[in-house]
CSV table of C-alpha atoms and ligand atoms in Angstrom, one decimal:
chain,number,residue,atom,x,y,z
C,734,UNK,CA,203.1,213.7,-34.5
C,735,UNK,CA,199.6,212.8,-35.6
C,736,UNK,CA,198.3,214.4,-32.4
C,737,UNK,CA,200.3,217.5,-33.1
C,738,UNK,CA,199.0,217.7,-36.6
C,739,UNK,CA,195.5,217.2,-35.4
C,740,UNK,CA,195.9,220.0,-32.8
C,741,UNK,CA,197.2,222.3,-35.5
C,742,UNK,CA,194.3,221.5,-37.7
C,743,UNK,CA,191.8,222.1,-34.9
C,744,UNK,CA,193.5,225.4,-34.0
C,745,UNK,CA,193.2,226.5,-37.7
C,746,UNK,CA,189.5,225.6,-37.7
C,747,UNK,CA,189.0,227.4,-34.5
C,748,UNK,CA,190.7,230.5,-35.8
C,749,UNK,CA,188.7,230.3,-39.0
C,750,UNK,CA,185.5,230.2,-36.9
C,751,UNK,CA,186.6,233.2,-34.8
C,752,UNK,CA,186.8,235.2,-38.0
C,753,UNK,CA,183.1,234.7,-38.5
C,754,UNK,CA,180.5,236.8,-36.7
C,755,UNK,CA,178.8,235.4,-33.6
C,756,UNK,CA,175.1,234.8,-34.3
C,757,UNK,CA,172.8,235.7,-31.5
C,758,UNK,CA,169.3,234.1,-31.8
C,759,UNK,CA,167.0,236.3,-29.6
C,760,UNK,CA,164.1,234.4,-28.2
C,761,UNK,CA,161.5,235.1,-25.5
C,762,UNK,CA,157.9,235.2,-24.6
C,763,UNK,CA,155.7,237.8,-26.3
C,764,UNK,CA,156.2,241.2,-24.7
C,765,UNK,CA,159.4,240.3,-22.9
C,766,UNK,CA,161.3,243.0,-24.8
C,767,UNK,CA,163.1,241.1,-27.6
C,768,UNK,CA,162.7,243.9,-30.2
C,769,UNK,CA,163.6,246.7,-27.7
C,770,UNK,CA,166.6,244.5,-26.7
C,771,UNK,CA,167.8,244.2,-30.3
C,772,UNK,CA,167.2,247.9,-30.8
C,773,UNK,CA,169.3,248.8,-27.8
C,774,UNK,CA,172.2,246.3,-28.6
C,775,UNK,CA,172.2,247.5,-32.2
C,776,UNK,CA,172.4,251.2,-31.3
C,777,UNK,CA,175.1,250.6,-28.7
C,778,UNK,CA,177.2,248.6,-31.1
C,779,UNK,CA,176.7,251.3,-33.8
C,780,UNK,CA,177.9,254.0,-31.4
C,781,UNK,CA,181.0,251.8,-30.6
C,782,UNK,CA,181.7,251.7,-34.4
C,783,UNK,CA,181.0,248.0,-34.4
C,784,UNK,CA,177.7,247.8,-36.2
C,785,UNK,CA,176.0,244.3,-36.1
C,786,UNK,CA,174.3,242.6,-39.0
C,787,UNK,CA,170.6,242.4,-38.1
C,788,UNK,CA,168.1,240.0,-39.4
C,789,UNK,CA,164.3,240.2,-38.6
C,790,UNK,CA,162.6,236.8,-38.7
C,791,UNK,CA,159.2,238.0,-37.5
C,792,UNK,CA,157.0,238.1,-40.6
C,793,UNK,CA,154.0,239.5,-38.6
C,794,UNK,CA,155.6,242.5,-37.0
C,795,UNK,CA,154.3,245.9,-38.1
C,796,UNK,CA,157.5,247.8,-38.0
C,797,UNK,CA,161.2,247.2,-37.1
C,798,UNK,CA,162.5,250.0,-34.9
C,799,UNK,CA,166.2,249.3,-35.8
C,800,UNK,CA,168.3,249.4,-38.9
C,801,UNK,CA,167.7,245.9,-40.4
C,802,UNK,CA,169.9,244.2,-43.0
C,803,UNK,CA,167.6,241.4,-43.9
C,804,UNK,CA,163.9,241.4,-43.3
C,805,UNK,CA,161.8,238.3,-43.7
C,806,UNK,CA,158.9,240.7,-44.7
C,807,UNK,CA,160.8,241.6,-47.9
C,808,UNK,CA,160.7,238.0,-49.0
C,809,UNK,CA,157.4,236.7,-47.7
C,810,UNK,CA,154.1,238.5,-47.5
C,811,UNK,CA,152.6,237.1,-44.3
C,812,UNK,CA,149.1,238.4,-45.0
C,813,UNK,CA,149.2,237.0,-48.5
C,814,UNK,CA,150.3,233.6,-47.1
C,815,UNK,CA,147.4,233.6,-44.7
C,816,UNK,CA,145.0,234.4,-47.5
C,817,UNK,CA,146.4,232.1,-50.1
C,818,UNK,CA,146.5,229.0,-47.8
C,819,UNK,CA,143.5,229.9,-45.6
C,820,UNK,CA,145.5,230.0,-42.4
C,821,UNK,CA,145.2,231.7,-39.1
C,822,UNK,CA,147.8,234.1,-37.6
C,823,UNK,CA,150.1,231.3,-36.2
C,824,UNK,CA,149.8,229.1,-39.2
C,825,UNK,CA,150.6,232.1,-41.3
C,826,UNK,CA,153.8,232.8,-39.3
C,827,UNK,CA,154.9,229.1,-39.4
C,828,UNK,CA,154.3,228.8,-43.2
C,829,UNK,CA,156.1,232.2,-43.8
C,830,UNK,CA,159.0,230.9,-41.8
C,831,UNK,CA,159.0,227.6,-43.7
C,832,UNK,CA,159.0,229.4,-47.0
C,833,UNK,CA,161.8,231.7,-45.8
C,834,UNK,CA,163.9,228.7,-44.5
C,835,UNK,CA,164.0,227.4,-48.1
C,836,UNK,CA,166.0,230.5,-49.0
C,837,UNK,CA,168.2,230.5,-45.9
C,838,UNK,CA,171.3,229.6,-47.8
C,839,UNK,CA,171.2,233.1,-49.3
C,840,UNK,CA,171.0,234.6,-45.8
C,841,UNK,CA,174.1,232.5,-44.8
C,842,UNK,CA,176.0,233.8,-47.9
C,843,UNK,CA,175.2,237.4,-47.0
C,844,UNK,CA,176.3,236.9,-43.3
C,845,UNK,CA,179.4,235.2,-44.5
C,846,UNK,CA,180.2,238.1,-46.9
C,847,UNK,CA,180.2,240.4,-43.9
C,848,UNK,CA,182.6,238.2,-41.8
C,849,UNK,CA,185.5,240.6,-42.3
C,850,UNK,CA,183.8,243.6,-40.8
C,851,UNK,CA,181.0,242.3,-38.6
C,852,UNK,CA,181.5,240.7,-35.2
C,853,UNK,CA,177.9,240.1,-34.3
C,854,UNK,CA,174.8,239.0,-36.3
C,855,UNK,CA,171.5,239.3,-34.5
C,856,UNK,CA,168.4,237.3,-35.3
C,857,UNK,CA,165.1,238.7,-33.9
C,858,UNK,CA,162.4,236.0,-33.8
C,859,UNK,CA,158.6,236.0,-33.7
C,860,UNK,CA,156.8,236.9,-30.5
C,861,UNK,CA,155.0,233.5,-30.5
C,862,UNK,CA,158.1,231.8,-29.2
C,863,UNK,CA,156.9,228.2,-29.9
C,864,UNK,CA,156.5,229.1,-33.6
C,865,UNK,CA,160.2,229.3,-33.8
C,866,UNK,CA,161.5,226.9,-31.2
C,867,UNK,CA,159.2,224.0,-32.0
C,868,UNK,CA,158.9,224.4,-35.8
C,869,UNK,CA,160.9,222.6,-38.5
C,870,UNK,CA,162.1,225.9,-40.0
C,871,UNK,CA,163.2,227.2,-36.6
C,872,UNK,CA,165.3,224.0,-36.2
C,873,UNK,CA,166.7,224.3,-39.7
C,874,UNK,CA,167.7,227.9,-39.2
C,875,UNK,CA,169.3,227.3,-35.8
C,876,UNK,CA,171.2,224.2,-36.8
C,877,UNK,CA,172.4,225.7,-40.1
C,878,UNK,CA,173.7,228.7,-38.2
C,879,UNK,CA,175.3,226.7,-35.5
C,880,UNK,CA,177.1,224.5,-38.0
C,881,UNK,CA,178.7,227.5,-39.6
C,882,UNK,CA,179.1,230.2,-37.1
C,883,UNK,CA,179.6,230.5,-33.3
C,884,UNK,CA,175.9,230.6,-32.3
C,885,UNK,CA,174.4,231.7,-29.0
C,886,UNK,CA,170.8,231.6,-27.8
C,887,UNK,CA,169.7,234.7,-26.0
C,888,UNK,CA,166.5,234.1,-23.9
C,889,UNK,CA,164.9,237.4,-23.0
C,890,UNK,CA,162.8,237.2,-19.8
C,891,UNK,CA,160.5,239.9,-18.4
C,892,UNK,CA,161.8,240.6,-14.8
C,893,UNK,CA,158.7,242.6,-14.0
C,894,UNK,CA,156.2,239.9,-14.8
C,895,UNK,CA,158.4,237.2,-13.3
C,896,UNK,CA,158.1,238.5,-9.7
C,897,UNK,CA,155.4,236.0,-9.2
C,898,UNK,CA,157.2,232.7,-8.4
C,899,UNK,CA,154.8,230.7,-10.6
C,900,UNK,CA,155.4,232.9,-13.6
C,901,UNK,CA,159.1,232.8,-12.9
C,902,UNK,CA,158.9,229.0,-12.9
C,903,UNK,CA,157.0,228.9,-16.2
C,904,UNK,CA,159.7,231.1,-17.8
C,905,UNK,CA,162.5,228.9,-16.4
C,906,UNK,CA,160.9,225.8,-17.6
C,907,UNK,CA,160.6,227.2,-21.1
C,908,UNK,CA,164.2,228.3,-21.0
C,909,UNK,CA,165.2,224.9,-19.9
C,910,UNK,CA,163.2,223.1,-22.6
C,911,UNK,CA,164.9,225.3,-25.3
C,912,UNK,CA,168.3,224.8,-23.9
C,913,UNK,CA,167.9,221.0,-23.9
C,914,UNK,CA,166.4,221.0,-27.4
C,915,UNK,CA,169.0,223.2,-29.0
C,916,UNK,CA,172.0,222.4,-26.8
C,917,UNK,CA,173.7,225.6,-27.7
C,918,UNK,CA,175.4,228.1,-25.4
C,919,UNK,CA,172.6,230.0,-23.7
C,920,UNK,CA,172.2,233.3,-22.0
C,921,UNK,CA,169.2,234.4,-20.0
C,922,UNK,CA,168.7,238.2,-20.3
C,923,UNK,CA,166.7,239.3,-17.3
C,924,UNK,CA,165.2,242.4,-19.0
C,925,UNK,CA,163.5,245.5,-17.6
C,926,UNK,CA,165.8,245.9,-14.6
C,927,UNK,CA,165.1,249.7,-14.8
C,928,UNK,CA,161.7,248.8,-13.3
C,929,UNK,CA,162.5,245.8,-11.1
C,930,UNK,CA,166.0,244.6,-10.3
C,931,UNK,CA,166.8,241.0,-11.1
C,932,UNK,CA,168.4,240.2,-7.7
C,933,UNK,CA,165.3,238.3,-6.5
C,934,UNK,CA,165.5,235.9,-9.5
C,935,UNK,CA,169.2,235.3,-9.0
C,936,UNK,CA,168.5,234.5,-5.4
C,937,UNK,CA,165.7,232.1,-6.3
C,938,UNK,CA,168.0,230.3,-8.6
C,939,UNK,CA,170.8,230.1,-6.0
C,940,UNK,CA,168.8,229.2,-3.0
C,941,UNK,CA,165.8,226.8,-3.0
C,942,UNK,CA,164.8,228.0,0.5
C,943,UNK,CA,164.4,231.6,-0.8
C,944,UNK,CA,162.1,230.4,-3.6
C,945,UNK,CA,160.1,228.3,-1.2
C,946,UNK,CA,159.7,231.2,1.1
C,947,UNK,CA,158.3,233.3,-1.8
C,948,UNK,CA,155.8,230.5,-2.4
C,949,UNK,CA,155.0,230.2,1.3
C,950,UNK,CA,151.6,231.9,1.3
C,951,UNK,CA,150.5,230.1,-1.8
C,952,UNK,CA,149.1,226.5,-1.5
C,953,UNK,CA,147.6,226.3,-4.9
C,954,UNK,CA,148.3,223.4,-7.3
C,955,UNK,CA,150.6,225.6,-9.4
C,956,UNK,CA,152.6,226.6,-6.3
C,957,UNK,CA,153.1,223.0,-5.2
C,958,UNK,CA,154.1,222.1,-8.7
C,959,UNK,CA,156.6,225.0,-8.9
C,960,UNK,CA,158.1,224.0,-5.6
C,961,UNK,CA,158.8,220.5,-6.9
C,962,UNK,CA,160.0,221.7,-10.2
C,963,UNK,CA,162.4,224.1,-8.5
C,964,UNK,CA,164.3,221.2,-7.0
C,965,UNK,CA,164.4,219.5,-10.4
C,966,UNK,CA,165.8,222.6,-12.1
C,967,UNK,CA,168.6,222.9,-9.7
C,968,UNK,CA,171.1,221.3,-12.1
C,969,UNK,CA,169.9,223.6,-14.9
C,970,UNK,CA,170.4,226.7,-12.7
C,971,UNK,CA,174.0,225.6,-11.8
C,972,UNK,CA,175.4,226.1,-15.3
C,973,UNK,CA,173.0,228.9,-16.4
C,974,UNK,CA,174.4,232.3,-17.4
C,975,UNK,CA,172.0,235.0,-16.5
C,976,UNK,CA,172.6,238.8,-16.8
C,977,UNK,CA,170.4,241.7,-15.8
C,978,UNK,CA,169.6,244.1,-18.6
C,979,UNK,CA,167.5,247.1,-19.4
C,980,UNK,CA,166.5,247.3,-23.0
C,981,UNK,CA,165.2,250.8,-22.2
C,982,UNK,CA,168.3,252.3,-20.8
C,983,UNK,CA,171.1,249.9,-21.9
C,984,UNK,CA,172.1,249.1,-18.3
C,985,UNK,CA,174.0,245.7,-18.3
C,986,UNK,CA,175.3,246.0,-21.8
C,987,UNK,CA,179.0,245.3,-20.9
C,988,UNK,CA,178.0,242.3,-18.7
C,989,UNK,CA,176.0,241.0,-21.6
C,990,UNK,CA,178.9,241.3,-24.0
C,991,UNK,CA,181.2,239.5,-21.5
C,992,UNK,CA,178.6,236.7,-21.3
C,993,UNK,CA,178.6,236.5,-25.1
C,994,UNK,CA,182.4,236.1,-25.1
C,995,UNK,CA,182.2,233.3,-22.6
C,996,UNK,CA,179.4,231.7,-24.6
C,997,UNK,CA,181.6,231.7,-27.7
C,998,UNK,CA,184.4,229.9,-25.8
C,999,UNK,CA,181.7,227.4,-24.7
C,1000,UNK,CA,180.6,227.0,-28.3
C,1001,UNK,CA,184.2,226.2,-29.3
C,1002,UNK,CA,185.0,223.8,-26.5
C,1003,UNK,CA,181.7,222.0,-25.9
C,1004,UNK,CA,179.3,222.4,-28.8
C,1005,UNK,CA,181.8,222.0,-31.8
C,1006,UNK,CA,183.3,218.6,-30.7
C,1007,UNK,CA,179.8,217.2,-30.0
C,1008,UNK,CA,178.6,218.6,-33.3
C,1009,UNK,CA,181.5,216.9,-35.2
C,1010,UNK,CA,180.7,213.6,-33.4
C,1011,UNK,CA,177.0,213.7,-34.3
C,1012,UNK,CA,177.8,214.7,-37.8
C,1013,UNK,CA,180.1,211.7,-38.2
C,1014,UNK,CA,177.3,209.4,-36.9
C,1015,UNK,CA,174.8,211.1,-39.3
C,1016,UNK,CA,177.1,210.6,-42.3
C,1017,UNK,CA,177.5,206.9,-41.4
C,1018,UNK,CA,173.8,206.5,-41.0
C,1019,UNK,CA,173.2,208.2,-44.3
C,1020,UNK,CA,175.7,206.1,-46.1
C,1021,UNK,CA,173.9,203.0,-44.8
C,1022,UNK,CA,170.6,204.4,-45.8
C,1023,UNK,CA,171.9,205.2,-49.3
C,1024,UNK,CA,173.2,201.7,-50.0
C,1025,UNK,CA,169.9,200.2,-48.7
C,1026,UNK,CA,168.0,202.5,-51.1
C,1027,UNK,CA,170.3,201.9,-54.0
C,1028,UNK,CA,169.8,198.1,-53.5
C,1029,UNK,CA,166.1,198.6,-53.5
C,1030,UNK,CA,166.1,200.8,-56.6
C,1031,UNK,CA,168.3,198.3,-58.5
C,1032,UNK,CA,165.9,195.5,-57.6
C,1033,UNK,CA,162.9,197.6,-58.8
C,1034,UNK,CA,164.7,198.6,-61.9
C,1035,UNK,CA,165.6,195.0,-62.8
C,1036,UNK,CA,162.0,193.9,-62.1
C,1037,UNK,CA,160.8,196.7,-64.4
C,1038,UNK,CA,163.2,195.7,-67.2
C,1039,UNK,CA,162.3,192.0,-66.8
C,1040,UNK,CA,158.6,192.9,-67.4
C,1041,UNK,CA,159.1,195.1,-70.4
C,1042,UNK,CA,161.6,192.7,-72.0
C,1043,UNK,CA,158.9,190.0,-72.3
C,1044,UNK,CA,158.1,189.2,-76.0
C,1045,UNK,CA,154.6,190.8,-75.8
C,1046,UNK,CA,156.0,194.0,-74.3
C,1047,UNK,CA,159.3,194.1,-76.2
C,1048,UNK,CA,158.9,197.6,-77.5
C,1049,UNK,CA,159.3,200.0,-74.5
C,1050,UNK,CA,156.4,202.3,-74.7
C,1051,UNK,CA,156.9,206.0,-74.4
C,1052,UNK,CA,154.9,206.0,-71.2
C,1053,UNK,CA,157.1,203.4,-69.6
C,1054,UNK,CA,160.2,205.4,-70.4
C,1055,UNK,CA,158.7,208.5,-68.8
C,1056,UNK,CA,157.6,206.4,-65.8
C,1057,UNK,CA,161.1,205.0,-65.3
C,1058,UNK,CA,162.7,208.5,-65.7
C,1059,UNK,CA,160.4,210.0,-63.2
C,1060,UNK,CA,161.1,207.2,-60.8
C,1061,UNK,CA,164.8,207.7,-61.2
C,1062,UNK,CA,164.4,211.4,-60.7
C,1063,UNK,CA,162.3,211.1,-57.6
C,1064,UNK,CA,164.6,208.5,-56.2
C,1065,UNK,CA,167.7,210.7,-56.6
C,1066,UNK,CA,165.9,213.7,-55.2
C,1067,UNK,CA,164.8,211.9,-52.1
C,1068,UNK,CA,168.1,210.2,-51.9
C,1069,UNK,CA,169.7,213.5,-51.0
C,1070,UNK,CA,167.4,214.0,-48.0
C,1071,UNK,CA,167.5,212.0,-44.8
C,1072,UNK,CA,164.4,210.1,-43.5
C,1073,UNK,CA,163.1,213.0,-41.4
C,1074,UNK,CA,163.6,215.6,-44.1
C,1075,UNK,CA,161.9,213.4,-46.6
C,1076,UNK,CA,158.8,213.1,-44.4
C,1077,UNK,CA,158.8,216.8,-43.6
C,1078,UNK,CA,159.2,217.6,-47.3
C,1079,UNK,CA,156.3,215.4,-48.3
C,1080,UNK,CA,153.9,216.5,-45.6
C,1081,UNK,CA,154.7,220.2,-46.2
C,1082,UNK,CA,154.1,219.8,-49.9
C,1083,UNK,CA,150.8,218.0,-49.5
C,1084,UNK,CA,149.8,220.5,-46.8
C,1085,UNK,CA,150.4,223.4,-49.2
C,1086,UNK,CA,148.6,221.6,-52.1
C,1087,UNK,CA,145.6,220.9,-49.9
C,1088,UNK,CA,145.4,224.4,-48.6
C,1089,UNK,CA,145.6,225.7,-52.2
C,1090,UNK,CA,142.8,223.4,-53.3
C,1091,UNK,CA,140.6,224.5,-50.4
C,1092,UNK,CA,141.3,228.1,-51.3
C,1093,UNK,CA,140.5,227.5,-55.0
C,1094,UNK,CA,137.2,225.7,-54.2
C,1095,UNK,CA,136.3,228.6,-51.9
C,1096,UNK,CA,137.0,231.2,-54.6
C,1097,UNK,CA,135.2,229.1,-57.2
C,1098,UNK,CA,132.1,228.8,-55.0
C,1099,UNK,CA,132.3,232.6,-54.3
C,1100,UNK,CA,132.4,233.5,-57.9
C,1101,UNK,CA,129.6,231.1,-59.0
U,2517,LIG,N1,160.7,249.8,-18.8
U,2517,LIG,C1,161.1,249.0,-19.7
U,2517,LIG,N2,160.2,248.6,-20.7
U,2517,LIG,C2,160.7,247.8,-21.7
U,2517,LIG,C3,162.0,247.3,-21.7
U,2517,LIG,N3,162.1,246.4,-22.7
U,2517,LIG,C4,161.0,246.5,-23.4
U,2517,LIG,N4,160.1,247.3,-22.8
U,2517,LIG,C5,158.7,247.6,-23.1
U,2517,LIG,O1,158.0,246.3,-23.2
U,2517,LIG,C6,157.1,246.3,-24.2
U,2517,LIG,C7,157.3,245.1,-25.1
U,2517,LIG,O2,158.6,245.3,-25.8
U,2517,LIG,P1,158.9,244.6,-27.2
U,2517,LIG,O3,160.3,244.9,-27.4
U,2517,LIG,O4,157.9,245.0,-28.2
U,2517,LIG,O5,158.7,243.1,-26.8
U,2517,LIG,P2,158.8,241.8,-27.8
U,2517,LIG,O6,159.3,240.7,-27.0
U,2517,LIG,O7,159.6,242.1,-29.0
U,2517,LIG,O8,157.3,241.7,-28.2
U,2517,LIG,P3,156.7,240.7,-29.3
U,2517,LIG,O9,157.2,241.1,-30.6
U,2517,LIG,O10,155.2,240.9,-29.1
U,2517,LIG,O11,157.1,239.4,-28.9
U,2517,LIG,C8,157.2,247.6,-25.0
U,2517,LIG,O12,156.2,248.5,-24.5
U,2517,LIG,C9,158.6,248.1,-24.5
U,2517,LIG,O13,158.7,249.5,-24.5
U,2517,LIG,C10,162.9,247.6,-20.6
U,2517,LIG,O14,164.0,247.2,-20.5
U,2517,LIG,N5,162.4,248.5,-19.7
């Protein structure tokens, strides 16, 4: 009976999730064709009367060639961020994304509002792939989406540039590292097949000998490394979904949509149970952490009271009261964050303050 109830509950949850749009996070090396890919998918879905909800997360792009619903550039001025905090281009993108991530709950609300009439939400990301995949804000954005919507990572790869086995291997290693970091359903889109067909890449993934043959004439260090890595990546290739696509012509669109459907099933069957398990562990760890911190706070509080209750300090000074109140506030604020968030929050705040100070002293010396 209990099992039957559980199954019903799970089914309800699953149906609930299906009502939500699938979130596609589009990643790829600079110039691989992410923006053109988003443009092509958007226009095809529009012509099928199924328009997607499109979000641009690249604060540094000059223009967005597709109808965009949310644009990071409307919230954060990338050039101003660079100027205000004395940052270079990459630092500017990371900080803009960090600032945008603090408002991401609003994006979620807007996507949720569209649930009834949108099947797909597409997130275009910055060209400097590592800025998104290895930054705190990228992780926050991805994990928040994955916790609430069926989420799929779409890795766009340039088939024309990858004809060199060494470049192909670099691309695959990057894809592999993202897959293992995010652990979300993953589709490799082998883009630009209107110029070079992706058959060679599929063969290299299926057959190690074919890849070795392609490397045959090359005895450089990179080639030897690629040879060894190809054997290691064998497991990764086995479960990898790869589709050929042309962002220029739209060839491969239906295969891509079929891959998205399969990825949603994978999200339901593999990702969600694992996510629930990890969430439970996290809740337990947080509860432990909370009780440890409450104990520490109570100890400190008692110590503080003991000191101010001494005859010489019987009257609690105004300053002491403020000190205690501030401590209590800080404690409860940090209490809501876990250890990692707390550290990230602290270092991000001190980083911004430092940058501001630097900038202020620069402008002071310029004006004097
Ligand atoms: N022939 C052909 N060219 C393509 C295709 N997709 C993209 N391109 C071209 O590749 C170049 C880069 O495309 P973008 O869409 O700007 O690539 P991106 O990954 O968004 O670039 P960044 O924003 O710099 O990371 C452009 O000149 C596109 O026209 C394709 O499928 N076929």
